[in-house]
Short mmCIF file of C-alpha atoms in Angstrom, two decimals:
data_model
loop_
_atom_site.label_atom_id
_atom_site.label_comp_id
_atom_site.label_asym_id
_atom_site.label_seq_id
_atom_site.Cartn_x
_atom_site.Cartn_y
_atom_site.Cartn_z
CA MET Y 455 0.00 0.00 0.00
CA ILE Y 456 1.31 3.43 -0.97
CA GLU Y 457 1.03 6.02 1.82
CA TYR Y 458 1.29 9.78 1.50
CA ARG Y 459 2.17 12.20 4.31
CA THR Y 460 0.65 15.60 4.99
CA PRO Y 461 2.92 18.66 5.21
CA ALA Y 462 2.54 18.50 9.00
CA GLU Y 463 3.63 14.86 9.03
CA ILE Y 464 6.61 15.68 6.82
CA GLU Y 465 7.72 18.15 9.49
CA GLN Y 466 7.22 15.49 12.18
CA MET Y 467 9.55 13.14 10.28
CA ARG Y 468 12.49 15.54 10.25
CA PRO Y 469 13.81 14.68 13.76
CA ALA Y 470 14.20 11.00 12.83
CA GLY Y 471 16.22 12.02 9.78
CA ARG Y 472 18.46 14.28 11.81
CA PHE Y 473 19.03 11.57 14.39
CA VAL Y 474 19.95 8.93 11.80
CA ALA Y 475 22.31 11.42 10.13
CA ASP Y 476 23.94 12.23 13.48
CA VAL Y 477 24.47 8.56 14.29
CA LEU Y 478 26.07 7.88 10.90
CA THR Y 479 28.33 10.91 11.33
CA ALA Y 480 29.46 9.59 14.72
CA LEU Y 481 30.03 6.11 13.30
CA VAL Y 482 32.15 7.40 10.40
CA GLU Y 483 34.22 9.44 12.86
CA ARG Y 484 34.75 6.36 15.06
CA ALA Y 485 35.48 3.90 12.23
CA ASP Y 486 39.24 3.39 12.00
CA VAL Y 487 41.92 0.74 11.83
CA GLY Y 488 41.75 -1.32 15.02
CA VAL Y 489 38.08 -0.62 15.76
CA ASN Y 490 35.81 -3.64 16.17
CA LEU Y 491 32.46 -3.83 14.38
CA LEU Y 492 30.80 -4.61 17.71
CA GLU Y 493 32.13 -1.29 19.05
CA LEU Y 494 30.37 0.53 16.24
CA ASP Y 495 27.14 -1.33 16.94
CA GLN Y 496 27.42 -0.46 20.65
CA LEU Y 497 27.96 3.22 19.82
CA ALA Y 498 24.77 3.25 17.77
CA HIS Y 499 22.95 1.36 20.53
CA ASP Y 500 24.09 3.91 23.13
CA MET Y 501 22.95 6.82 20.94
CA ILE Y 502 19.54 5.17 20.46
CA ASP Y 503 19.14 4.79 24.22
CA GLU Y 504 20.28 8.34 24.91
CA ARG Y 505 17.83 9.78 22.36
CA GLY Y 506 14.91 7.59 23.43
CA ALA Y 507 14.67 6.28 19.88
CA GLU Y 508 13.85 2.75 18.75
CA SER Y 509 15.93 0.43 16.59
CA CYS Y 510 14.40 -0.74 13.32
CA TYR Y 511 16.85 -3.63 13.04
CA ILE Y 512 17.18 -5.47 16.33
CA ASP Y 513 13.89 -7.40 16.07
CA TYR Y 514 13.70 -7.26 12.26
CA HIS Y 515 12.95 -10.69 10.76
CA PRO Y 516 11.83 -10.60 7.11
CA SER Y 517 11.47 -13.71 4.97
CA PHE Y 518 15.03 -13.41 3.64
CA GLY Y 519 16.61 -13.25 7.13
CA ALA Y 520 17.62 -16.44 8.94
CA SER Y 521 16.54 -15.08 12.34
CA PRO Y 522 15.79 -11.75 14.06
CA PHE Y 523 18.71 -9.46 13.18
CA GLY Y 524 19.74 -8.89 16.79
CA LYS Y 525 21.87 -5.76 16.22
CA VAL Y 526 21.05 -2.10 15.64
CA LEU Y 527 23.44 -1.51 12.75
CA CYS Y 528 24.43 -3.09 9.43
CA THR Y 529 28.22 -3.20 8.98
CA SER Y 530 29.30 -4.61 5.60
CA VAL Y 531 33.04 -4.97 4.98
CA ASN Y 532 34.84 -5.40 1.63
CA ASP Y 533 33.00 -8.10 -0.38
CA ALA Y 534 29.97 -7.71 1.89
CA VAL Y 535 27.67 -5.04 0.47
CA LEU Y 536 24.32 -5.23 2.29
CA HIS Y 537 22.82 -6.39 5.59
CA GLY Y 538 26.20 -7.00 7.20
CA LEU Y 539 25.61 -8.51 10.64
CA PRO Y 540 28.01 -6.92 13.16
CA HIS Y 541 30.38 -9.52 14.59
CA ASP Y 542 33.76 -9.80 16.27
CA TYR Y 543 35.87 -8.34 13.47
CA THR Y 544 38.53 -5.65 13.86
CA LEU Y 545 38.85 -3.25 10.95
CA ALA Y 546 42.17 -3.49 9.09
CA ASP Y 547 44.03 -0.93 7.00
CA GLY Y 548 42.28 -0.46 3.66
CA ASP Y 549 38.97 -2.09 4.60
CA LEU Y 550 35.92 -0.74 2.76
CA LEU Y 551 33.13 -0.37 5.31
CA SER Y 552 29.47 0.27 4.50
CA VAL Y 553 27.28 1.31 7.43
CA ASP Y 554 23.48 1.22 7.16
CA PHE Y 555 21.28 2.52 9.99
CA ALA Y 556 17.56 3.04 10.52
CA ALA Y 557 15.72 4.19 13.62
CA SER Y 558 12.33 5.42 14.73
CA VAL Y 559 11.94 8.72 16.59
CA ASP Y 560 8.50 9.64 17.92
CA GLY Y 561 7.00 6.93 15.72
CA TRP Y 562 8.61 8.04 12.44
CA VAL Y 563 11.43 6.18 10.67
CA SER Y 564 14.44 7.32 8.67
CA ASP Y 565 16.99 5.09 6.93
CA SER Y 566 20.43 5.97 5.55
CA ALA Y 567 23.77 4.42 4.60
CA VAL Y 568 27.33 5.52 3.86
CA SER Y 569 30.53 3.79 2.74
CA VAL Y 570 34.09 4.72 3.76
CA VAL Y 571 37.59 3.27 3.60
CA VAL Y 572 39.53 3.05 6.86
CA GLY Y 573 43.24 3.75 6.65
CA THR Y 574 44.89 3.56 3.23
CA VAL Y 575 42.46 4.28 0.38
CA ARG Y 576 42.70 2.42 -2.92
CA ASP Y 577 41.70 4.43 -5.97
CA GLU Y 578 39.32 1.72 -7.15
CA ASP Y 579 37.53 1.71 -3.77
CA GLN Y 580 37.12 5.48 -3.77
CA ARG Y 581 35.79 5.36 -7.34
CA LEU Y 582 33.22 2.75 -6.31
CA ILE Y 583 32.10 4.81 -3.30
CA ASP Y 584 31.99 8.01 -5.34
CA THR Y 585 29.82 6.27 -7.96
CA THR Y 586 27.23 5.20 -5.40
CA GLN Y 587 27.16 8.76 -4.05
CA GLU Y 588 26.83 10.23 -7.55
CA ALA Y 589 24.03 7.77 -8.32
CA LEU Y 590 22.27 8.75 -5.10
CA VAL Y 591 22.44 12.43 -6.05
CA ALA Y 592 21.09 11.58 -9.51
CA GLY Y 593 18.26 9.51 -8.05
CA ILE Y 594 17.28 12.27 -5.65
CA GLY Y 595 17.37 14.78 -8.49
CA ALA Y 596 14.89 12.66 -10.44
CA ALA Y 597 12.53 12.35 -7.46
CA ARG Y 598 10.18 15.20 -8.29
CA ALA Y 599 6.42 15.50 -8.19
CA GLY Y 600 4.94 14.33 -11.49
CA ALA Y 601 7.89 12.09 -12.37
CA ARG Y 602 7.72 8.33 -11.98
CA VAL Y 603 9.57 5.72 -9.95
CA GLY Y 604 11.23 4.51 -13.16
CA ASP Y 605 12.82 7.94 -13.58
CA ILE Y 606 14.65 7.50 -10.27
CA SER Y 607 15.75 3.98 -11.19
CA PHE Y 608 16.94 5.08 -14.63
CA ALA Y 609 18.95 7.99 -13.19
CA ILE Y 610 20.73 5.65 -10.76
CA ALA Y 611 21.48 3.05 -13.43
CA GLU Y 612 22.78 5.61 -15.91
CA VAL Y 613 25.50 6.61 -13.44
CA ALA Y 614 26.40 3.00 -12.71
CA ARG Y 615 26.55 1.98 -16.35
CA HIS Y 616 28.69 4.98 -17.25
CA ALA Y 617 31.16 3.87 -14.55
CA GLY Y 618 31.12 0.29 -15.86
CA TYR Y 619 29.35 -1.37 -12.93
CA LYS Y 620 26.68 -4.04 -13.21
CA ILE Y 621 23.40 -3.52 -11.39
CA ASN Y 622 21.47 -5.84 -9.11
CA THR Y 623 17.75 -5.06 -8.79
CA ASP Y 624 16.83 -7.57 -6.07
CA PHE Y 625 17.42 -5.05 -3.29
CA GLY Y 626 16.92 -1.30 -3.57
CA GLY Y 627 15.03 1.66 -2.23
CA HIS Y 628 11.62 1.56 -0.59
CA GLY Y 629 8.85 3.47 1.08
CA VAL Y 630 9.50 4.77 4.60
CA GLY Y 631 7.06 5.94 7.26
CA ARG Y 632 5.88 4.36 10.47
CA THR Y 633 7.90 1.28 9.50
CA MET Y 634 11.25 0.88 7.79
CA HIS Y 635 10.17 -0.90 4.62
CA GLY Y 636 7.05 -0.16 2.60
CA ASP Y 637 5.87 0.39 -0.93
CA PRO Y 638 7.00 1.33 -3.49
CA HIS Y 639 10.14 -0.63 -4.31
CA ILE Y 640 12.76 1.64 -5.91
CA ALA Y 641 14.97 -0.60 -8.07
CA ASN Y 642 18.45 0.61 -9.00
CA ASP Y 643 17.66 0.11 -12.69
CA GLY Y 644 14.50 0.88 -14.62
CA ARG Y 645 12.87 2.66 -17.54
CA ARG Y 646 12.04 6.33 -17.64
CA GLY Y 647 8.36 7.18 -17.61
CA ARG Y 648 7.34 3.86 -16.04
CA GLY Y 649 5.96 2.98 -12.64
CA LEU Y 650 4.18 4.91 -9.90
CA VAL Y 651 3.70 8.64 -10.38
CA LEU Y 652 5.55 10.53 -7.63
CA ARG Y 653 3.12 12.66 -5.66
CA PRO Y 654 3.84 15.17 -2.88
CA GLY Y 655 3.82 13.44 0.50
CA LEU Y 656 5.53 10.25 -0.68
CA VAL Y 657 8.52 9.40 1.56
CA ILE Y 658 11.10 6.97 0.21
CA ALA Y 659 14.61 5.72 0.78
CA ILE Y 660 16.83 5.75 -2.31
CA GLU Y 661 19.83 3.43 -2.02
CA PRO Y 662 22.20 2.69 -4.88
CA TRP Y 663 24.68 -0.09 -4.15
CA PHE Y 664 27.15 -1.66 -6.53
CA CYS Y 665 29.86 -4.30 -6.48
CA GLU Y 666 33.08 -3.70 -8.36
CA GLY Y 667 32.96 -6.78 -10.56
CA THR Y 668 29.52 -8.40 -10.50
CA ASP Y 669 25.80 -8.00 -9.91
CA LYS Y 670 25.53 -11.46 -8.33
CA ILE Y 671 25.37 -11.86 -4.56
CA TYR Y 672 24.96 -14.66 -2.03
CA THR Y 673 23.99 -14.90 1.63
CA ASP Y 674 26.77 -15.52 4.13
CA ALA Y 675 26.56 -18.39 6.63
CA ASP Y 676 25.37 -15.90 9.26
CA GLY Y 677 22.04 -15.86 7.42
CA TRP Y 678 22.09 -12.10 6.79
CA THR Y 679 25.22 -10.63 5.23
CA LEU Y 680 25.07 -10.35 1.43
CA ARG Y 681 28.39 -10.77 -0.37
CA SER Y 682 29.51 -10.45 -3.98
CA ARG Y 683 29.84 -13.80 -5.73
CA ASP Y 684 33.22 -12.95 -7.21
CA GLY Y 685 34.72 -11.56 -3.99
CA SER Y 686 34.89 -8.00 -5.33
CA ARG Y 687 34.18 -5.11 -3.02
CA GLY Y 688 30.85 -3.33 -2.65
CA ALA Y 689 29.68 0.14 -1.63
CA HIS Y 690 26.31 1.54 -0.60
CA SER Y 691 24.84 5.04 -0.23
CA GLU Y 692 21.31 5.87 0.96
CA HIS Y 693 19.11 8.76 2.01
CA THR Y 694 15.49 9.06 3.11
CA ILE Y 695 13.67 11.80 1.22
CA ALA Y 696 10.22 13.32 0.90
CA ILE Y 697 8.59 14.32 -2.39
CA THR Y 698 7.20 17.87 -2.10
CA GLU Y 699 5.79 20.48 -4.45
CA ASP Y 700 9.09 22.34 -4.10
CA GLY Y 701 11.32 19.37 -4.86
CA PRO Y 702 12.84 16.53 -2.82
CA VAL Y 703 13.63 17.11 0.86
CA VAL Y 704 16.53 15.00 2.19
CA PHE Y 705 15.79 14.06 5.80
CA THR Y 706 19.10 12.25 6.43
CA ALA Y 707 21.56 14.81 5.01
CA ARG Y 708 24.77 14.85 7.05
CA GLY Y 709 26.86 17.89 7.90
#
């Protein structure tokens, strides 16, 4: 079911976006060589408790998950690209880390993700990260009242194809509101002029993610973490936005 928010509800959703952005900023600042993924998860947990927010992940158990997620943060490292389950792993020099975080504040959800390299940065890793960010900007730019979902998908895919990356459409953006995942699905590839018409009040997460060498992924033995089939690295960028008469409003903008 597609849900649309009133201007007053859009305003009520802003604090959740700011909180999610603040948590991701703190996590990026903490992420470094020698830091354990469980430390990052605990930092997010502490910030949730301090804010009086609620985790969208800890009890999350969709059909594709082996069990309730059990953590408040997704931490995907190197060949892991999505749904990385935090575990006892210490970040090493040159690791590519993607952090995905969603939380509810006063009953409204926001969802966002960012990828960074800790320590020494390889050019190919930075190019991959930059491409997901460029695709996110392009997708947001296409998210205007009167356009269609396919316009967002096409804008994302055009950036990826230009950079030479293959595109997986199994996982992508989605509606956001009282819960983390809702309609519509926002694939990272699609045709212009197709799909749902974007109306003011629609709130969605747009999340381009690409692997360096493939569009094929598999589920790790932990039942959650999605990894590239060829072992190449992945990156992920995401923002929650609202469609308005005046253009897209990015709830989770950092800085």
